[in-house]
């Protein structure tokens, strides 16, 4: 899939999603990562299927909720920009070797090495971590302002080389 053809999934998605919209987004995620095992660089992409503890999202798996919300644990709120691009994750990972995706590793403050896959044209970033023998989606989100853009540009500059 050509990344430049990607667009928001639900044109009228609001800041407080309807149950139907939330379920539609979940079905996209489910098709990409639960119903069909996805392998990345020869490793299975692991999804935390335990039900979320976030209020209002308890019926959904933790990884899905983490992707469609933002904020601190226990206080996360729906983020329509993240959620509406949930179907971008798999194509970004599948296109990691193209010029459309900037890939880098970064040594986090806690000592973990995370892999970043940045589709700059779409202002969308996928963060993964290798948890042997699998890969786990840590987060993904829309880079929505100049401050965040600079923050990730700085991370790229300080990446593991």
mmCIF file with all atom_site columns, C-alpha atoms in Angstrom:
data_model
loop_
_atom_site.group_PDB
_atom_site.id
_atom_site.type_symbol
_atom_site.label_atom_id
_atom_site.label_alt_id
_atom_site.label_comp_id
_atom_site.label_asym_id
_atom_site.label_entity_id
_atom_site.label_seq_id
_atom_site.pdbx_PDB_ins_code
_atom_site.Cartn_x
_atom_site.Cartn_y
_atom_site.Cartn_z
_atom_site.occupancy
_atom_site.B_iso_or_equiv
_atom_site.pdbx_formal_charge
_atom_site.auth_seq_id
_atom_site.auth_comp_id
_atom_site.auth_asym_id
_atom_site.auth_atom_id
_atom_site.pdbx_PDB_model_num
ATOM 1   C CA . UNK A 1 1   ? 0.000   0.000   0.000  1.00 0.00 ? 1   UNK A CA 1
ATOM 2   C CA . UNK A 1 2   ? 1.288   3.455   -0.886 1.00 0.00 ? 2   UNK A CA 1
ATOM 3   C CA . UNK A 1 3   ? 1.515   5.464   2.335  1.00 0.00 ? 3   UNK A CA 1
ATOM 4   C CA . UNK A 1 4   ? 0.611   8.666   0.498  1.00 0.00 ? 4   UNK A CA 1
ATOM 5   C CA . UNK A 1 5   ? -2.833  7.152   -0.197 1.00 0.00 ? 5   UNK A CA 1
ATOM 6   C CA . UNK A 1 6   ? -3.621  6.852   3.529  1.00 0.00 ? 6   UNK A CA 1
ATOM 7   C CA . UNK A 1 7   ? -6.319  9.071   4.954  1.00 0.00 ? 7   UNK A CA 1
ATOM 8   C CA . UNK A 1 8   ? -8.413  9.309   8.109  1.00 0.00 ? 8   UNK A CA 1
ATOM 9   C CA . UNK A 1 9   ? -10.770 6.351   8.389  1.00 0.00 ? 9   UNK A CA 1
ATOM 10  C CA . UNK A 1 10  ? -13.923 8.038   9.739  1.00 0.00 ? 10  UNK A CA 1
ATOM 11  C CA . UNK A 1 11  ? -14.523 11.482  8.261  1.00 0.00 ? 11  UNK A CA 1
ATOM 12  C CA . UNK A 1 12  ? -16.924 12.639  10.982 1.00 0.00 ? 12  UNK A CA 1
ATOM 13  C CA . UNK A 1 13  ? -15.149 11.136  13.994 1.00 0.00 ? 13  UNK A CA 1
ATOM 14  C CA . UNK A 1 14  ? -15.684 13.370  17.008 1.00 0.00 ? 14  UNK A CA 1
ATOM 15  C CA . UNK A 1 15  ? -13.765 13.897  20.226 1.00 0.00 ? 15  UNK A CA 1
ATOM 16  C CA . UNK A 1 16  ? -16.249 11.626  22.002 1.00 0.00 ? 16  UNK A CA 1
ATOM 17  C CA . UNK A 1 17  ? -16.717 8.598   19.728 1.00 0.00 ? 17  UNK A CA 1
ATOM 18  C CA . UNK A 1 18  ? -20.007 6.786   19.363 1.00 0.00 ? 18  UNK A CA 1
ATOM 19  C CA . UNK A 1 19  ? -20.078 3.118   20.330 1.00 0.00 ? 19  UNK A CA 1
ATOM 20  C CA . UNK A 1 20  ? -20.369 2.296   16.616 1.00 0.00 ? 20  UNK A CA 1
ATOM 21  C CA . UNK A 1 21  ? -17.288 4.347   15.701 1.00 0.00 ? 21  UNK A CA 1
ATOM 22  C CA . UNK A 1 22  ? -15.272 2.840   18.551 1.00 0.00 ? 22  UNK A CA 1
ATOM 23  C CA . UNK A 1 23  ? -16.241 -0.658  17.433 1.00 0.00 ? 23  UNK A CA 1
ATOM 24  C CA . UNK A 1 24  ? -15.399 0.166   13.798 1.00 0.00 ? 24  UNK A CA 1
ATOM 25  C CA . UNK A 1 25  ? -11.917 1.308   14.845 1.00 0.00 ? 25  UNK A CA 1
ATOM 26  C CA . UNK A 1 26  ? -11.451 -1.812  16.944 1.00 0.00 ? 26  UNK A CA 1
ATOM 27  C CA . UNK A 1 27  ? -12.410 -4.026  13.997 1.00 0.00 ? 27  UNK A CA 1
ATOM 28  C CA . UNK A 1 28  ? -9.642  -2.399  11.901 1.00 0.00 ? 28  UNK A CA 1
ATOM 29  C CA . UNK A 1 29  ? -7.100  -3.046  14.660 1.00 0.00 ? 29  UNK A CA 1
ATOM 30  C CA . UNK A 1 30  ? -8.409  -6.576  15.193 1.00 0.00 ? 30  UNK A CA 1
ATOM 31  C CA . UNK A 1 31  ? -8.098  -7.441  11.490 1.00 0.00 ? 31  UNK A CA 1
ATOM 32  C CA . UNK A 1 32  ? -4.498  -6.157  11.351 1.00 0.00 ? 32  UNK A CA 1
ATOM 33  C CA . UNK A 1 33  ? -3.116  -7.567  14.615 1.00 0.00 ? 33  UNK A CA 1
ATOM 34  C CA . UNK A 1 34  ? -5.443  -10.062 16.310 1.00 0.00 ? 34  UNK A CA 1
ATOM 35  C CA . UNK A 1 35  ? -7.308  -12.065 13.652 1.00 0.00 ? 35  UNK A CA 1
ATOM 36  C CA . UNK A 1 36  ? -4.219  -12.266 11.462 1.00 0.00 ? 36  UNK A CA 1
ATOM 37  C CA . UNK A 1 37  ? -0.849  -12.654 13.155 1.00 0.00 ? 37  UNK A CA 1
ATOM 38  C CA . UNK A 1 38  ? 1.458   -9.931  11.877 1.00 0.00 ? 38  UNK A CA 1
ATOM 39  C CA . UNK A 1 39  ? 5.174   -10.598 11.602 1.00 0.00 ? 39  UNK A CA 1
ATOM 40  C CA . UNK A 1 40  ? 7.674   -7.778  11.553 1.00 0.00 ? 40  UNK A CA 1
ATOM 41  C CA . UNK A 1 41  ? 11.351  -8.432  10.794 1.00 0.00 ? 41  UNK A CA 1
ATOM 42  C CA . UNK A 1 42  ? 10.681  -12.116 11.394 1.00 0.00 ? 42  UNK A CA 1
ATOM 43  C CA . UNK A 1 43  ? 9.153   -11.515 14.818 1.00 0.00 ? 43  UNK A CA 1
ATOM 44  C CA . UNK A 1 44  ? 5.526   -11.823 15.832 1.00 0.00 ? 44  UNK A CA 1
ATOM 45  C CA . UNK A 1 45  ? 3.949   -8.485  16.761 1.00 0.00 ? 45  UNK A CA 1
ATOM 46  C CA . UNK A 1 46  ? 2.558   -9.060  20.231 1.00 0.00 ? 46  UNK A CA 1
ATOM 47  C CA . UNK A 1 47  ? -0.637  -7.379  21.374 1.00 0.00 ? 47  UNK A CA 1
ATOM 48  C CA . UNK A 1 48  ? -1.640  -7.054  25.033 1.00 0.00 ? 48  UNK A CA 1
ATOM 49  C CA . UNK A 1 49  ? -5.131  -8.569  24.870 1.00 0.00 ? 49  UNK A CA 1
ATOM 50  C CA . UNK A 1 50  ? -5.917  -8.029  28.550 1.00 0.00 ? 50  UNK A CA 1
ATOM 51  C CA . UNK A 1 51  ? -8.921  -5.769  28.990 1.00 0.00 ? 51  UNK A CA 1
ATOM 52  C CA . UNK A 1 52  ? -8.031  -2.144  29.556 1.00 0.00 ? 52  UNK A CA 1
ATOM 53  C CA . UNK A 1 53  ? -8.454  -0.604  32.971 1.00 0.00 ? 53  UNK A CA 1
ATOM 54  C CA . UNK A 1 54  ? -9.143  2.838   31.456 1.00 0.00 ? 54  UNK A CA 1
ATOM 55  C CA . UNK A 1 55  ? -12.604 4.067   32.358 1.00 0.00 ? 55  UNK A CA 1
ATOM 56  C CA . UNK A 1 56  ? -15.020 3.741   29.464 1.00 0.00 ? 56  UNK A CA 1
ATOM 57  C CA . UNK A 1 57  ? -12.756 1.372   27.516 1.00 0.00 ? 57  UNK A CA 1
ATOM 58  C CA . UNK A 1 58  ? -12.796 -1.719  29.747 1.00 0.00 ? 58  UNK A CA 1
ATOM 59  C CA . UNK A 1 59  ? -14.279 -3.927  27.009 1.00 0.00 ? 59  UNK A CA 1
ATOM 60  C CA . UNK A 1 60  ? -11.274 -3.410  24.738 1.00 0.00 ? 60  UNK A CA 1
ATOM 61  C CA . UNK A 1 61  ? -7.691  -4.789  24.815 1.00 0.00 ? 61  UNK A CA 1
ATOM 62  C CA . UNK A 1 62  ? -5.024  -2.721  26.510 1.00 0.00 ? 62  UNK A CA 1
ATOM 63  C CA . UNK A 1 63  ? -2.893  -2.190  23.379 1.00 0.00 ? 63  UNK A CA 1
ATOM 64  C CA . UNK A 1 64  ? -5.870  -0.956  21.351 1.00 0.00 ? 64  UNK A CA 1
ATOM 65  C CA . UNK A 1 65  ? -6.893  1.500   24.072 1.00 0.00 ? 65  UNK A CA 1
ATOM 66  C CA . UNK A 1 66  ? -3.342  2.777   24.471 1.00 0.00 ? 66  UNK A CA 1
ATOM 67  C CA . UNK A 1 67  ? -3.224  3.503   20.730 1.00 0.00 ? 67  UNK A CA 1
ATOM 68  C CA . UNK A 1 68  ? -6.529  5.419   20.553 1.00 0.00 ? 68  UNK A CA 1
ATOM 69  C CA . UNK A 1 69  ? -6.078  7.449   23.758 1.00 0.00 ? 69  UNK A CA 1
ATOM 70  C CA . UNK A 1 70  ? -3.532  9.827   25.198 1.00 0.00 ? 70  UNK A CA 1
ATOM 71  C CA . UNK A 1 71  ? -2.548  10.939  28.680 1.00 0.00 ? 71  UNK A CA 1
ATOM 72  C CA . UNK A 1 72  ? -1.289  9.362   31.850 1.00 0.00 ? 72  UNK A CA 1
ATOM 73  C CA . UNK A 1 73  ? -2.211  5.848   32.943 1.00 0.00 ? 73  UNK A CA 1
ATOM 74  C CA . UNK A 1 74  ? -5.642  5.867   34.554 1.00 0.00 ? 74  UNK A CA 1
ATOM 75  C CA . UNK A 1 75  ? -6.439  9.310   33.100 1.00 0.00 ? 75  UNK A CA 1
ATOM 76  C CA . UNK A 1 76  ? -6.283  8.666   29.361 1.00 0.00 ? 76  UNK A CA 1
ATOM 77  C CA . UNK A 1 77  ? -8.782  10.283  27.026 1.00 0.00 ? 77  UNK A CA 1
ATOM 78  C CA . UNK A 1 78  ? -9.825  9.490   23.482 1.00 0.00 ? 78  UNK A CA 1
ATOM 79  C CA . UNK A 1 79  ? -7.608  11.077  20.823 1.00 0.00 ? 79  UNK A CA 1
ATOM 80  C CA . UNK A 1 80  ? -9.420  11.221  17.504 1.00 0.00 ? 80  UNK A CA 1
ATOM 81  C CA . UNK A 1 81  ? -6.246  11.969  15.496 1.00 0.00 ? 81  UNK A CA 1
ATOM 82  C CA . UNK A 1 82  ? -4.559  8.817   16.813 1.00 0.00 ? 82  UNK A CA 1
ATOM 83  C CA . UNK A 1 83  ? -7.654  6.687   16.555 1.00 0.00 ? 83  UNK A CA 1
ATOM 84  C CA . UNK A 1 84  ? -8.538  7.763   13.035 1.00 0.00 ? 84  UNK A CA 1
ATOM 85  C CA . UNK A 1 85  ? -5.132  6.601   11.826 1.00 0.00 ? 85  UNK A CA 1
ATOM 86  C CA . UNK A 1 86  ? -5.154  3.198   13.517 1.00 0.00 ? 86  UNK A CA 1
ATOM 87  C CA . UNK A 1 87  ? -5.149  1.558   10.084 1.00 0.00 ? 87  UNK A CA 1
ATOM 88  C CA . UNK A 1 88  ? -1.847  3.347   9.288  1.00 0.00 ? 88  UNK A CA 1
ATOM 89  C CA . UNK A 1 89  ? 0.236   1.263   11.716 1.00 0.00 ? 89  UNK A CA 1
ATOM 90  C CA . UNK A 1 90  ? 0.584   -1.883  9.644  1.00 0.00 ? 90  UNK A CA 1
ATOM 91  C CA . UNK A 1 91  ? 1.304   -0.096  6.318  1.00 0.00 ? 91  UNK A CA 1
ATOM 92  C CA . UNK A 1 92  ? 3.964   2.069   7.993  1.00 0.00 ? 92  UNK A CA 1
ATOM 93  C CA . UNK A 1 93  ? 5.686   -1.024  9.369  1.00 0.00 ? 93  UNK A CA 1
ATOM 94  C CA . UNK A 1 94  ? 5.349   -2.824  6.027  1.00 0.00 ? 94  UNK A CA 1
ATOM 95  C CA . UNK A 1 95  ? 6.946   0.180   4.281  1.00 0.00 ? 95  UNK A CA 1
ATOM 96  C CA . UNK A 1 96  ? 9.788   0.708   6.754  1.00 0.00 ? 96  UNK A CA 1
ATOM 97  C CA . UNK A 1 97  ? 12.398  0.213   4.061  1.00 0.00 ? 97  UNK A CA 1
ATOM 98  C CA . UNK A 1 98  ? 11.027  2.946   1.803  1.00 0.00 ? 98  UNK A CA 1
ATOM 99  C CA . UNK A 1 99  ? 12.058  6.593   1.734  1.00 0.00 ? 99  UNK A CA 1
ATOM 100 C CA . UNK A 1 100 ? 8.619   7.483   3.148  1.00 0.00 ? 100 UNK A CA 1
ATOM 101 C CA . UNK A 1 101 ? 9.458   6.093   6.600  1.00 0.00 ? 101 UNK A CA 1
ATOM 102 C CA . UNK A 1 102 ? 12.296  7.331   8.796  1.00 0.00 ? 102 UNK A CA 1
ATOM 103 C CA . UNK A 1 103 ? 13.463  4.485   11.062 1.00 0.00 ? 103 UNK A CA 1
ATOM 104 C CA . UNK A 1 104 ? 15.723  4.776   14.059 1.00 0.00 ? 104 UNK A CA 1
ATOM 105 C CA . UNK A 1 105 ? 16.519  3.232   17.428 1.00 0.00 ? 105 UNK A CA 1
ATOM 106 C CA . UNK A 1 106 ? 16.707  5.238   20.603 1.00 0.00 ? 106 UNK A CA 1
ATOM 107 C CA . UNK A 1 107 ? 18.069  4.327   24.027 1.00 0.00 ? 107 UNK A CA 1
ATOM 108 C CA . UNK A 1 108 ? 15.384  5.450   26.479 1.00 0.00 ? 108 UNK A CA 1
ATOM 109 C CA . UNK A 1 109 ? 16.133  6.813   29.949 1.00 0.00 ? 109 UNK A CA 1
ATOM 110 C CA . UNK A 1 110 ? 15.018  3.497   31.487 1.00 0.00 ? 110 UNK A CA 1
ATOM 111 C CA . UNK A 1 111 ? 17.643  1.621   29.439 1.00 0.00 ? 111 UNK A CA 1
ATOM 112 C CA . UNK A 1 112 ? 15.194  0.134   26.932 1.00 0.00 ? 112 UNK A CA 1
ATOM 113 C CA . UNK A 1 113 ? 15.942  0.364   23.232 1.00 0.00 ? 113 UNK A CA 1
ATOM 114 C CA . UNK A 1 114 ? 12.902  1.330   21.203 1.00 0.00 ? 114 UNK A CA 1
ATOM 115 C CA . UNK A 1 115 ? 12.422  1.343   17.455 1.00 0.00 ? 115 UNK A CA 1
ATOM 116 C CA . UNK A 1 116 ? 10.782  4.393   15.880 1.00 0.00 ? 116 UNK A CA 1
ATOM 117 C CA . UNK A 1 117 ? 9.026   4.377   12.508 1.00 0.00 ? 117 UNK A CA 1
ATOM 118 C CA . UNK A 1 118 ? 8.113   7.889   11.443 1.00 0.00 ? 118 UNK A CA 1
ATOM 119 C CA . UNK A 1 119 ? 5.936   8.589   8.446  1.00 0.00 ? 119 UNK A CA 1
ATOM 120 C CA . UNK A 1 120 ? 6.827   12.283  8.320  1.00 0.00 ? 120 UNK A CA 1
ATOM 121 C CA . UNK A 1 121 ? 4.546   13.139  5.407  1.00 0.00 ? 121 UNK A CA 1
ATOM 122 C CA . UNK A 1 122 ? 1.579   11.959  7.472  1.00 0.00 ? 122 UNK A CA 1
ATOM 123 C CA . UNK A 1 123 ? 2.946   13.224  10.813 1.00 0.00 ? 123 UNK A CA 1
ATOM 124 C CA . UNK A 1 124 ? 2.502   9.762   12.313 1.00 0.00 ? 124 UNK A CA 1
ATOM 125 C CA . UNK A 1 125 ? 4.930   7.793   14.473 1.00 0.00 ? 125 UNK A CA 1
ATOM 126 C CA . UNK A 1 126 ? 4.900   4.119   15.499 1.00 0.00 ? 126 UNK A CA 1
ATOM 127 C CA . UNK A 1 127 ? 7.065   3.044   18.435 1.00 0.00 ? 127 UNK A CA 1
ATOM 128 C CA . UNK A 1 128 ? 7.949   -0.619  18.909 1.00 0.00 ? 128 UNK A CA 1
ATOM 129 C CA . UNK A 1 129 ? 10.115  -2.565  21.334 1.00 0.00 ? 129 UNK A CA 1
ATOM 130 C CA . UNK A 1 130 ? 11.685  -5.945  20.816 1.00 0.00 ? 130 UNK A CA 1
ATOM 131 C CA . UNK A 1 131 ? 10.654  -8.199  23.668 1.00 0.00 ? 131 UNK A CA 1
ATOM 132 C CA . UNK A 1 132 ? 12.376  -11.413 22.651 1.00 0.00 ? 132 UNK A CA 1
ATOM 133 C CA . UNK A 1 133 ? 11.172  -13.350 20.794 1.00 0.00 ? 133 UNK A CA 1
ATOM 134 C CA . UNK A 1 134 ? 8.454   -10.858 19.784 1.00 0.00 ? 134 UNK A CA 1
ATOM 135 C CA . UNK A 1 135 ? 7.957   -7.202  18.967 1.00 0.00 ? 135 UNK A CA 1
ATOM 136 C CA . UNK A 1 136 ? 5.430   -5.155  20.906 1.00 0.00 ? 136 UNK A CA 1
ATOM 137 C CA . UNK A 1 137 ? 3.671   -1.997  19.824 1.00 0.00 ? 137 UNK A CA 1
ATOM 138 C CA . UNK A 1 138 ? 4.481   0.517   22.548 1.00 0.00 ? 138 UNK A CA 1
ATOM 139 C CA . UNK A 1 139 ? 2.629   3.489   21.122 1.00 0.00 ? 139 UNK A CA 1
ATOM 140 C CA . UNK A 1 140 ? 1.727   5.348   17.982 1.00 0.00 ? 140 UNK A CA 1
ATOM 141 C CA . UNK A 1 141 ? 0.363   8.798   17.463 1.00 0.00 ? 141 UNK A CA 1
ATOM 142 C CA . UNK A 1 142 ? -0.113  11.810  15.293 1.00 0.00 ? 142 UNK A CA 1
ATOM 143 C CA . UNK A 1 143 ? 2.632   14.418  15.782 1.00 0.00 ? 143 UNK A CA 1
ATOM 144 C CA . UNK A 1 144 ? 0.318   17.363  16.137 1.00 0.00 ? 144 UNK A CA 1
ATOM 145 C CA . UNK A 1 145 ? 2.437   20.422  16.861 1.00 0.00 ? 145 UNK A CA 1
ATOM 146 C CA . UNK A 1 146 ? 5.846   22.025  16.272 1.00 0.00 ? 146 UNK A CA 1
ATOM 147 C CA . UNK A 1 147 ? 7.041   21.225  19.807 1.00 0.00 ? 147 UNK A CA 1
ATOM 148 C CA . UNK A 1 148 ? 6.442   17.483  19.310 1.00 0.00 ? 148 UNK A CA 1
ATOM 149 C CA . UNK A 1 149 ? 8.000   17.671  15.842 1.00 0.00 ? 149 UNK A CA 1
ATOM 150 C CA . UNK A 1 150 ? 11.163  19.176  17.356 1.00 0.00 ? 150 UNK A CA 1
ATOM 151 C CA . UNK A 1 151 ? 11.168  16.647  20.213 1.00 0.00 ? 151 UNK A CA 1
ATOM 152 C CA . UNK A 1 152 ? 11.224  13.702  17.795 1.00 0.00 ? 152 UNK A CA 1
ATOM 153 C CA . UNK A 1 153 ? 13.678  15.406  15.451 1.00 0.00 ? 153 UNK A CA 1
ATOM 154 C CA . UNK A 1 154 ? 15.992  15.741  18.474 1.00 0.00 ? 154 UNK A CA 1
ATOM 155 C CA . UNK A 1 155 ? 15.483  12.047  19.325 1.00 0.00 ? 155 UNK A CA 1
ATOM 156 C CA . UNK A 1 156 ? 16.386  11.175  15.750 1.00 0.00 ? 156 UNK A CA 1
ATOM 157 C CA . UNK A 1 157 ? 19.564  13.284  16.023 1.00 0.00 ? 157 UNK A CA 1
ATOM 158 C CA . UNK A 1 158 ? 20.509  11.465  19.258 1.00 0.00 ? 158 UNK A CA 1
ATOM 159 C CA . UNK A 1 159 ? 19.539  8.019   17.930 1.00 0.00 ? 159 UNK A CA 1
ATOM 160 C CA . UNK A 1 160 ? 21.702  4.910   18.230 1.00 0.00 ? 160 UNK A CA 1
ATOM 161 C CA . UNK A 1 161 ? 24.001  4.894   15.220 1.00 0.00 ? 161 UNK A CA 1
#
